[in-house]
Short mmCIF file of C-alpha atoms and ligand atoms in Angstrom, two decimals:
data_model
loop_
_atom_site.label_atom_id
_atom_site.label_comp_id
_atom_site.label_asym_id
_atom_site.label_seq_id
_atom_site.Cartn_x
_atom_site.Cartn_y
_atom_site.Cartn_z
CA MET A 12 -108.99 40.83 -43.20
CA LYS A 13 -105.97 43.21 -44.38
CA LEU A 14 -102.41 42.07 -43.75
CA ALA A 15 -100.31 44.89 -43.40
CA ASP A 16 -98.56 46.59 -46.38
CA ARG A 17 -94.86 45.34 -45.86
CA LEU A 18 -96.16 41.63 -46.68
CA SER A 19 -96.59 42.56 -50.54
CA ARG A 20 -92.51 42.53 -49.93
CA LEU A 21 -91.70 39.56 -48.12
CA GLY A 22 -90.54 36.78 -50.20
CA THR A 23 -90.13 32.97 -49.59
CA GLU A 24 -88.24 29.62 -50.10
CA THR A 25 -90.21 29.03 -53.36
CA ALA A 26 -88.23 25.67 -53.07
CA PHE A 27 -91.08 23.98 -50.30
CA ALA A 28 -93.94 23.96 -53.24
CA VAL A 29 -91.70 22.11 -55.28
CA SER A 30 -91.82 19.86 -52.30
CA GLY A 31 -95.34 19.59 -52.05
CA GLU A 32 -95.58 19.08 -55.32
CA ALA A 33 -93.25 15.97 -55.70
CA ALA A 34 -94.93 14.74 -52.46
CA ASP A 35 -98.14 15.11 -54.29
CA HIS A 36 -96.34 13.05 -57.04
CA ALA A 37 -95.29 9.76 -54.89
CA ALA A 38 -98.84 10.18 -52.90
CA ALA A 39 -100.53 9.13 -55.99
CA GLY A 40 -98.05 5.95 -56.45
CA ASN A 41 -95.13 7.77 -57.87
CA THR A 42 -91.26 6.90 -57.43
CA VAL A 43 -89.92 10.04 -57.02
CA TYR A 44 -86.17 11.13 -56.97
CA PRO A 45 -86.00 14.43 -54.72
CA PHE A 46 -82.90 16.28 -55.84
CA HIS A 47 -85.58 19.46 -55.39
CA LEU A 48 -84.25 20.52 -51.14
CA GLY A 49 -80.82 20.67 -49.52
CA ASP A 50 -82.17 18.76 -46.74
CA MET A 51 -79.92 16.12 -45.67
CA ASN A 52 -80.93 12.11 -45.45
CA ILE A 53 -78.03 11.79 -43.10
CA THR A 54 -78.55 11.66 -39.80
CA THR A 55 -76.30 13.54 -37.39
CA PRO A 56 -73.65 11.77 -35.86
CA ALA A 57 -74.20 10.07 -32.50
CA ASN A 58 -71.76 11.50 -30.67
CA ILE A 59 -73.87 15.09 -30.52
CA ILE A 60 -76.72 13.22 -30.07
CA GLU A 61 -75.68 11.72 -27.26
CA ALA A 62 -73.88 15.45 -25.82
CA THR A 63 -77.01 16.55 -26.34
CA TYR A 64 -79.48 14.31 -24.58
CA ARG A 65 -76.60 14.41 -21.74
CA ALA A 66 -77.06 17.87 -21.42
CA MET A 67 -81.18 17.49 -21.39
CA LYS A 68 -81.07 15.06 -18.69
CA GLU A 69 -78.63 17.33 -16.72
CA GLY A 70 -81.21 19.94 -17.23
CA LYS A 71 -80.31 22.36 -19.45
CA THR A 72 -83.65 22.55 -20.64
CA GLY A 73 -84.45 26.23 -19.33
CA TYR A 74 -83.39 30.13 -20.97
CA CYS A 75 -80.06 30.05 -21.56
CA PRO A 76 -77.86 33.63 -22.02
CA ASN A 77 -79.87 35.62 -25.64
CA TYR A 78 -75.93 35.18 -26.75
CA GLY A 79 -75.79 31.73 -26.11
CA ILE A 80 -73.60 29.82 -24.00
CA PRO A 81 -70.47 30.90 -23.38
CA GLY A 82 -68.99 27.25 -23.99
CA LEU A 83 -70.23 27.85 -27.92
CA ARG A 84 -69.83 31.38 -28.04
CA GLU A 85 -66.06 30.26 -27.34
CA ALA A 86 -65.91 27.26 -29.21
CA LEU A 87 -66.92 28.91 -32.09
CA ALA A 88 -64.91 31.75 -31.55
CA GLU A 89 -61.65 29.75 -31.56
CA ASP A 90 -62.62 26.95 -34.31
CA ILE A 91 -63.53 30.38 -37.15
CA ASN A 92 -60.27 31.93 -35.74
CA LYS A 93 -58.38 28.61 -36.42
CA SER A 94 -59.67 28.32 -40.27
CA HIS A 95 -60.18 32.30 -40.90
CA GLY A 96 -56.79 33.43 -39.20
CA THR A 97 -59.18 35.95 -36.96
CA SER A 98 -59.05 37.26 -33.56
CA TYR A 99 -62.72 36.96 -32.61
CA SER A 100 -63.28 36.15 -28.33
CA MET A 101 -66.70 34.95 -27.59
CA ALA A 102 -67.99 38.54 -26.96
CA ASN A 103 -68.08 38.58 -31.10
CA VAL A 104 -70.28 35.79 -31.23
CA ALA A 105 -74.14 35.21 -30.63
CA VAL A 106 -75.93 32.05 -31.11
CA GLN A 107 -78.84 31.61 -33.32
CA PRO A 108 -81.80 28.58 -34.12
CA GLY A 109 -79.78 28.13 -37.42
CA GLY A 110 -78.06 29.90 -39.90
CA LYS A 111 -80.82 31.61 -41.63
CA PRO A 112 -81.73 34.43 -38.84
CA SER A 113 -78.59 35.92 -39.66
CA ILE A 114 -79.97 36.81 -42.87
CA GLY A 115 -82.51 38.61 -41.71
CA LYS A 116 -80.96 40.09 -38.36
CA PHE A 117 -77.53 41.49 -40.66
CA VAL A 118 -79.84 43.55 -42.37
CA LEU A 119 -82.17 44.86 -39.68
CA ALA A 120 -78.72 45.56 -37.40
CA LEU A 121 -76.58 47.44 -40.74
CA MET A 122 -79.69 48.44 -43.29
CA ASN A 123 -81.95 51.84 -43.41
CA PRO A 124 -85.27 51.63 -45.27
CA GLY A 125 -84.18 52.81 -48.68
CA ASP A 126 -80.19 51.25 -48.61
CA GLU A 127 -79.05 49.25 -51.49
CA ALA A 128 -78.03 46.14 -50.57
CA LEU A 129 -75.85 43.83 -53.52
CA TYR A 130 -76.77 40.06 -53.39
CA PRO A 131 -76.25 37.22 -55.66
CA ASN A 132 -78.70 36.28 -58.15
CA PRO A 133 -79.04 33.24 -58.91
CA GLY A 134 -78.54 32.96 -54.98
CA TYR A 135 -80.03 31.77 -51.54
CA PRO A 136 -84.03 33.55 -51.89
CA ILE A 137 -83.91 34.35 -48.61
CA TYR A 138 -81.37 37.69 -48.89
CA GLU A 139 -83.65 39.14 -51.48
CA SER A 140 -86.73 38.78 -49.17
CA GLN A 141 -84.94 40.27 -46.19
CA ILE A 142 -83.62 43.25 -48.10
CA GLN A 143 -86.86 43.97 -49.28
CA PHE A 144 -88.86 43.94 -46.54
CA HIS A 145 -87.07 45.78 -44.53
CA GLY A 146 -87.11 48.19 -47.00
CA GLY A 147 -83.64 48.06 -48.82
CA VAL A 148 -83.07 48.07 -52.64
CA ALA A 149 -82.48 44.68 -53.50
CA VAL A 150 -79.49 44.79 -56.43
CA PRO A 151 -78.52 41.77 -57.62
CA TYR A 152 -74.84 40.85 -58.97
CA THR A 153 -74.94 37.74 -60.72
CA TYR A 154 -72.36 34.85 -62.37
CA HIS A 155 -71.49 33.81 -64.98
CA GLU A 156 -69.54 30.37 -66.82
CA GLY A 157 -65.82 30.28 -66.51
CA ALA A 158 -63.37 27.49 -67.47
CA GLU A 159 -63.73 25.21 -64.33
CA ASN A 160 -66.61 26.98 -62.18
CA PHE A 161 -69.30 29.90 -62.65
CA GLU A 162 -67.06 33.08 -62.13
CA LEU A 163 -68.00 36.33 -60.19
CA ASP A 164 -67.45 39.77 -62.65
CA LEU A 165 -65.90 42.05 -60.44
CA ASP A 166 -66.33 45.06 -62.69
CA ALA A 167 -69.99 44.61 -63.34
CA ILE A 168 -70.35 44.67 -59.38
CA GLU A 169 -68.05 47.39 -59.22
CA ALA A 170 -70.43 49.42 -61.35
CA LEU A 171 -73.23 48.52 -59.12
CA ILE A 172 -71.99 50.20 -56.44
CA THR A 173 -73.50 53.44 -56.17
CA PRO A 174 -73.40 56.57 -53.14
CA LYS A 175 -76.55 54.64 -51.70
CA THR A 176 -74.88 51.16 -51.10
CA LYS A 177 -74.32 49.89 -47.84
CA LEU A 178 -74.72 46.11 -47.97
CA LEU A 179 -73.01 43.45 -49.59
CA ILE A 180 -74.02 39.35 -49.21
CA VAL A 181 -71.18 37.05 -50.15
CA ASN A 182 -71.98 33.42 -50.57
CA ASP A 183 -68.60 31.82 -51.57
CA LEU A 184 -68.83 28.53 -51.86
CA GLN A 185 -72.49 29.28 -53.53
CA ASN A 186 -75.62 27.82 -53.38
CA PRO A 187 -77.42 27.62 -56.29
CA THR A 188 -74.36 27.61 -58.21
CA GLY A 189 -71.77 25.47 -56.25
CA ALA A 190 -69.23 28.51 -57.33
CA GLU A 191 -66.31 29.45 -55.70
CA SER A 192 -64.19 32.50 -55.66
CA LYS A 193 -59.87 32.04 -56.14
CA PRO A 194 -58.32 33.59 -53.17
CA GLU A 195 -57.38 36.81 -54.88
CA GLN A 196 -60.75 37.03 -56.61
CA LEU A 197 -62.07 37.49 -52.96
CA GLU A 198 -58.97 39.72 -52.01
CA ALA A 199 -60.12 42.02 -54.76
CA LEU A 200 -64.07 42.04 -54.10
CA ALA A 201 -62.42 42.72 -49.74
CA LYS A 202 -61.01 45.47 -51.58
CA LEU A 203 -64.11 46.87 -53.12
CA ALA A 204 -65.85 46.42 -49.87
CA ILE A 205 -63.60 49.12 -48.08
CA LYS A 206 -63.02 50.99 -50.87
CA HIS A 207 -66.75 51.74 -50.99
CA ASP A 208 -67.11 51.10 -47.48
CA LEU A 209 -69.61 48.31 -47.50
CA PHE A 210 -70.73 46.12 -44.41
CA VAL A 211 -70.57 42.79 -45.38
CA LEU A 212 -72.13 39.44 -45.02
CA SER A 213 -70.53 36.94 -45.85
CA ASP A 214 -72.76 33.55 -45.47
CA GLU A 215 -70.61 30.74 -44.93
CA ALA A 216 -73.05 27.68 -44.62
CA TYR A 217 -71.03 25.82 -47.01
CA TYR A 218 -67.34 26.48 -45.81
CA ASP A 219 -66.70 22.87 -44.39
CA MET A 220 -68.79 21.37 -47.34
CA ARG A 221 -65.72 20.55 -49.26
CA TYR A 222 -63.69 17.72 -51.44
CA ALA A 223 -61.07 19.01 -52.16
CA GLY A 224 -58.55 22.23 -51.71
CA GLU A 225 -59.13 24.55 -48.45
CA SER A 226 -61.84 27.52 -48.05
CA THR A 227 -60.79 31.07 -47.86
CA SER A 228 -63.19 33.43 -46.40
CA ILE A 229 -63.15 37.44 -47.25
CA THR A 230 -63.62 38.19 -43.25
CA SER A 231 -59.29 36.74 -43.18
CA PHE A 232 -58.77 39.81 -45.27
CA GLU A 233 -56.89 42.80 -43.57
CA GLY A 234 -59.32 45.14 -42.56
CA MET A 235 -62.10 42.45 -43.40
CA GLN A 236 -62.61 41.65 -39.90
CA GLU A 237 -64.53 44.94 -38.88
CA ARG A 238 -66.68 45.18 -41.66
CA SER A 239 -68.21 41.65 -41.79
CA VAL A 240 -70.29 39.35 -39.84
CA ILE A 241 -69.88 35.90 -40.93
CA LEU A 242 -73.27 33.85 -40.92
CA TYR A 243 -72.46 30.12 -39.21
CA THR A 244 -74.46 27.23 -39.36
CA PHE A 245 -73.90 23.74 -37.76
CA SER A 246 -76.80 22.20 -40.43
CA LYS A 247 -74.61 21.20 -43.11
CA LYS A 248 -71.36 20.27 -41.72
CA TYR A 249 -72.66 17.96 -39.04
CA ALA A 250 -76.42 16.94 -40.81
CA MET A 251 -77.92 19.33 -38.44
CA THR A 252 -80.71 21.13 -40.49
CA GLY A 253 -83.60 20.44 -38.25
CA TRP A 254 -81.99 20.71 -35.25
CA ARG A 255 -81.67 24.66 -35.64
CA LEU A 256 -78.07 25.98 -34.50
CA GLY A 257 -75.85 28.46 -36.02
CA ALA A 258 -74.48 31.88 -35.21
CA SER A 259 -73.64 35.49 -36.23
CA ILE A 260 -69.66 36.10 -36.35
CA GLY A 261 -68.11 39.76 -35.91
CA PRO A 262 -67.77 43.37 -34.70
CA LYS A 263 -69.21 43.40 -31.14
CA GLU A 264 -70.96 46.43 -31.99
CA VAL A 265 -73.16 44.75 -34.74
CA ILE A 266 -73.29 40.95 -32.54
CA ASP A 267 -74.45 43.22 -29.79
CA ALA A 268 -77.62 44.87 -31.92
CA ILE A 269 -78.08 40.86 -32.82
CA ALA A 270 -78.31 39.52 -29.16
CA LYS A 271 -80.89 42.44 -28.61
CA LEU A 272 -83.18 41.16 -31.74
CA ASN A 273 -82.64 37.63 -30.89
CA VAL A 274 -84.19 39.21 -27.23
CA ASN A 275 -87.15 40.38 -29.12
CA ASP A 276 -87.66 37.17 -31.57
CA GLU A 277 -86.87 34.01 -29.80
CA SER A 278 -85.10 35.24 -26.20
CA CYS A 279 -82.58 32.70 -26.74
CA SER A 280 -81.51 29.17 -29.31
CA ASN A 281 -82.61 26.14 -27.80
CA HIS A 282 -80.49 25.65 -24.79
CA PHE A 283 -79.17 21.84 -24.47
CA ILE A 284 -78.57 21.42 -28.10
CA GLN A 285 -75.95 24.60 -27.80
CA TYR A 286 -74.70 21.28 -25.03
CA GLY A 287 -74.30 19.37 -29.12
CA GLY A 288 -73.00 22.28 -30.93
CA VAL A 289 -69.79 21.97 -28.22
CA GLU A 290 -69.27 18.54 -28.87
CA ALA A 291 -70.00 18.95 -32.68
CA LEU A 292 -67.69 21.62 -32.82
CA THR A 293 -64.68 20.04 -29.75
CA GLY A 294 -65.20 16.51 -30.30
CA ASP A 295 -64.99 13.65 -32.39
CA GLN A 296 -64.87 14.62 -36.17
CA SER A 297 -65.28 11.46 -38.03
CA GLY A 298 -69.26 12.34 -38.25
CA HIS A 299 -68.49 15.01 -40.63
CA GLU A 300 -65.73 13.47 -42.41
CA GLU A 301 -68.30 10.45 -43.05
CA ILE A 302 -70.87 13.38 -44.07
CA LEU A 303 -68.38 14.09 -46.64
CA ALA A 304 -67.14 11.00 -47.95
CA VAL A 305 -71.08 9.76 -49.21
CA LEU A 306 -71.44 12.96 -50.65
CA LYS A 307 -68.78 13.30 -52.62
CA GLU A 308 -69.56 9.58 -54.06
CA ARG A 309 -72.86 11.41 -55.00
CA ARG A 310 -71.85 14.25 -56.37
CA ASP A 311 -69.34 12.28 -58.67
CA LYS A 312 -72.21 9.55 -60.27
CA THR A 313 -74.31 13.26 -60.41
CA VAL A 314 -71.62 15.13 -62.72
CA GLU A 315 -70.77 11.90 -64.34
CA ILE A 316 -74.68 10.78 -65.90
CA LEU A 317 -75.76 15.07 -65.83
CA ASN A 318 -72.87 15.45 -68.36
CA SER A 319 -73.86 12.13 -70.52
CA ILE A 320 -76.92 14.06 -71.22
CA PRO A 321 -77.04 15.20 -74.77
CA GLY A 322 -78.00 19.51 -74.08
CA VAL A 323 -76.36 19.39 -70.86
CA ARG A 324 -73.21 20.63 -69.43
CA CYS A 325 -72.45 20.98 -65.93
CA TYR A 326 -68.97 21.71 -63.89
CA CYS A 327 -68.09 19.91 -60.98
CA PRO A 328 -67.68 22.03 -57.59
CA ASN A 329 -65.39 20.90 -54.82
CA ALA A 330 -67.42 22.76 -52.46
CA THR A 331 -71.16 22.78 -51.76
CA PHE A 332 -73.91 19.58 -52.03
CA TYR A 333 -75.21 21.30 -55.35
CA LEU A 334 -74.79 20.97 -58.78
CA PHE A 335 -76.29 23.81 -61.56
CA PRO A 336 -76.26 22.29 -64.98
CA ASN A 337 -77.01 24.58 -68.09
CA VAL A 338 -80.33 22.51 -69.52
CA THR A 339 -80.72 24.91 -72.59
CA GLY A 340 -79.90 22.48 -74.87
CA LEU A 341 -82.12 19.98 -73.70
CA MET A 342 -84.67 22.21 -73.70
CA GLN A 343 -84.56 23.42 -76.89
CA ALA A 344 -84.36 19.67 -78.34
CA LYS A 345 -87.29 19.25 -76.02
CA GLY A 346 -89.28 22.51 -77.88
CA LEU A 347 -89.80 23.84 -73.98
CA THR A 348 -89.09 27.32 -73.41
CA ASP A 349 -90.50 27.82 -69.93
CA TYR A 350 -89.38 26.81 -66.51
CA GLU A 351 -91.94 25.82 -65.18
CA ASP A 352 -93.10 23.45 -67.74
CA PHE A 353 -89.84 21.70 -68.17
CA ARG A 354 -89.39 20.83 -64.63
CA LYS A 355 -93.28 19.67 -64.50
CA THR A 356 -92.78 17.88 -66.97
CA VAL A 357 -89.34 15.87 -66.18
CA LEU A 358 -91.29 14.58 -62.55
CA GLN A 359 -94.35 13.98 -64.27
CA GLU A 360 -92.33 12.00 -66.99
CA THR A 361 -89.26 10.74 -64.85
CA GLY A 362 -90.08 11.11 -61.48
CA VAL A 363 -87.05 13.40 -61.29
CA SER A 364 -87.57 16.45 -59.00
CA PHE A 365 -85.52 19.30 -58.85
CA CYS A 366 -85.75 23.48 -58.86
CA THR A 367 -84.75 25.74 -61.78
CA ARG A 368 -82.93 29.16 -61.87
CA LYS A 369 -86.01 30.88 -60.70
CA HIS A 370 -86.03 29.39 -57.41
CA PHE A 371 -83.15 31.63 -56.33
CA GLY A 372 -83.83 35.42 -56.73
CA SER A 373 -85.64 37.13 -60.17
CA PRO A 374 -83.97 36.29 -63.27
CA ILE A 375 -82.41 39.27 -64.62
CA PRO A 376 -83.78 40.68 -67.81
CA GLY A 377 -81.55 39.73 -70.51
CA GLU A 378 -80.63 35.74 -69.16
CA LYS A 379 -80.33 33.25 -72.37
CA GLU A 380 -79.12 30.57 -70.87
CA PHE A 381 -81.41 27.96 -68.70
CA TYR A 382 -79.79 26.26 -65.18
CA ILE A 383 -81.65 24.06 -62.97
CA ARG A 384 -80.22 22.71 -59.65
CA PHE A 385 -79.56 19.77 -58.31
CA ALA A 386 -79.00 18.77 -54.59
CA TYR A 387 -77.69 15.01 -54.20
CA SER A 388 -77.90 16.06 -50.16
CA GLY A 389 -81.26 13.94 -50.02
CA ILE A 390 -80.81 11.49 -52.68
CA ASP A 391 -78.79 8.09 -52.15
CA LEU A 392 -76.18 6.81 -54.73
CA ASP A 393 -78.81 4.12 -56.28
CA GLN A 394 -81.78 7.00 -56.21
CA ILE A 395 -79.49 9.05 -58.27
CA GLU A 396 -78.39 6.30 -61.04
CA GLU A 397 -81.83 5.00 -61.36
CA GLY A 398 -83.34 8.53 -61.45
CA LEU A 399 -80.69 9.95 -63.74
CA GLY A 400 -80.61 7.13 -65.74
CA GLN A 401 -85.18 7.86 -66.38
CA PHE A 402 -84.14 11.68 -67.25
CA LYS A 403 -81.79 10.53 -69.50
CA ALA A 404 -83.96 7.79 -71.38
CA TRP A 405 -86.19 10.87 -71.47
CA ALA A 406 -83.97 13.15 -72.16
CA GLU A 407 -82.08 11.07 -75.56
CA SER A 408 -86.02 10.00 -76.15
CA VAL A 409 -87.89 12.11 -79.60
N1 PLP B 26 -77.74 29.87 -46.44
C1 PLP B 26 -77.22 29.58 -47.58
C2 PLP B 26 -76.21 29.53 -48.42
C3 PLP B 26 -78.45 28.15 -47.52
O1 PLP B 26 -78.20 27.24 -48.70
C4 PLP B 26 -78.83 27.88 -46.49
C5 PLP B 26 -79.91 26.32 -46.49
O2 PLP B 26 -80.06 25.75 -47.34
C6 PLP B 26 -78.72 28.86 -45.63
C7 PLP B 26 -78.13 30.36 -45.17
C8 PLP B 26 -79.73 28.47 -44.41
O3 PLP B 26 -79.30 27.35 -43.07
P1 PLP B 26 -79.72 26.87 -41.91
O4 PLP B 26 -80.66 25.86 -42.36
O5 PLP B 26 -78.91 26.65 -40.89
O6 PLP B 26 -80.92 27.72 -41.15
#
């Protein structure tokens, strides 16, 4: 067996390996506190399930257009226009089986082999994987600790741009850090994209997952609608991770190319689920609001306990369902210098399972501080208290 050479450039989500280890630990009779995966233990709102079931019963079980059903494309364009101040129509929308497919299709539609693509690191690992798989050069830009949250350094980003830079991936409301740029920073980033003629992927997976304030999209600034693709997903906003429903939204020429990739890859997204998507966007929003209320309580408790642990410091982001505490002091106190040693020791000794910075892109040379990621989307409040209580007791033991 000789697999194709290109597979050596394909990355993965190593967080899934952490799930496997957590499952093994549980199968051995231990309690596991799952902070590792960005999945949700909250069910999809009932009105969405009912609309989908209705569509199945009404026979929406065959193929549908590769761009998605017109009703969902229209509802998405309207929803985005309302929150972003943009002027999209259904011609700007290609429905996808989830948010993730927009990443690879964006890269395939706009990047030639040898082109450079800027992407956030630490960040969602699929950016780096897809850029490299398709023959591009993945150029990481990073975040640093600011006064209230992680921040971008725009000068550092501009310094990475060369004549070969074609793409800029932006994930404001960020996984894993929970970082959120101020509108004026996003505007400056937009100006940078225009100045250097970059095409932008605005990954908005967490745009509506917020507990205070309002989200801003880089696509809202002048000149950006025509050079951006929005990654939209129903996964988080409506607790629909397993349904696989999302969309690419952008200039018609790019959306037509992406829809052609749909034809080649999956023909169309699941037909009847798209009716659930229409209900999600246009129906009762109380399910979404309840999801946020549950998550906010979990965030507050997780941040409170983490910040009470010696050698740990953690921001309280207003969006996403991730925390990215700095654990440098705790690791030093425990005499640990390796992320995997730390993660495995904590799992074995406390049952608390989390990902580390290493699961979010190749570490950048020179990084001195250590970070881990806690997702509070898949663990109930009482388990958060119990698990982090164990973690704290372990941290305090000498
Ligand atoms: N983008 C980011 C930043 C994410 O964190 C995720 C999922 O965790 C996705 C995209 C993919 O979303 P989906 O599950 O809808 O494919």
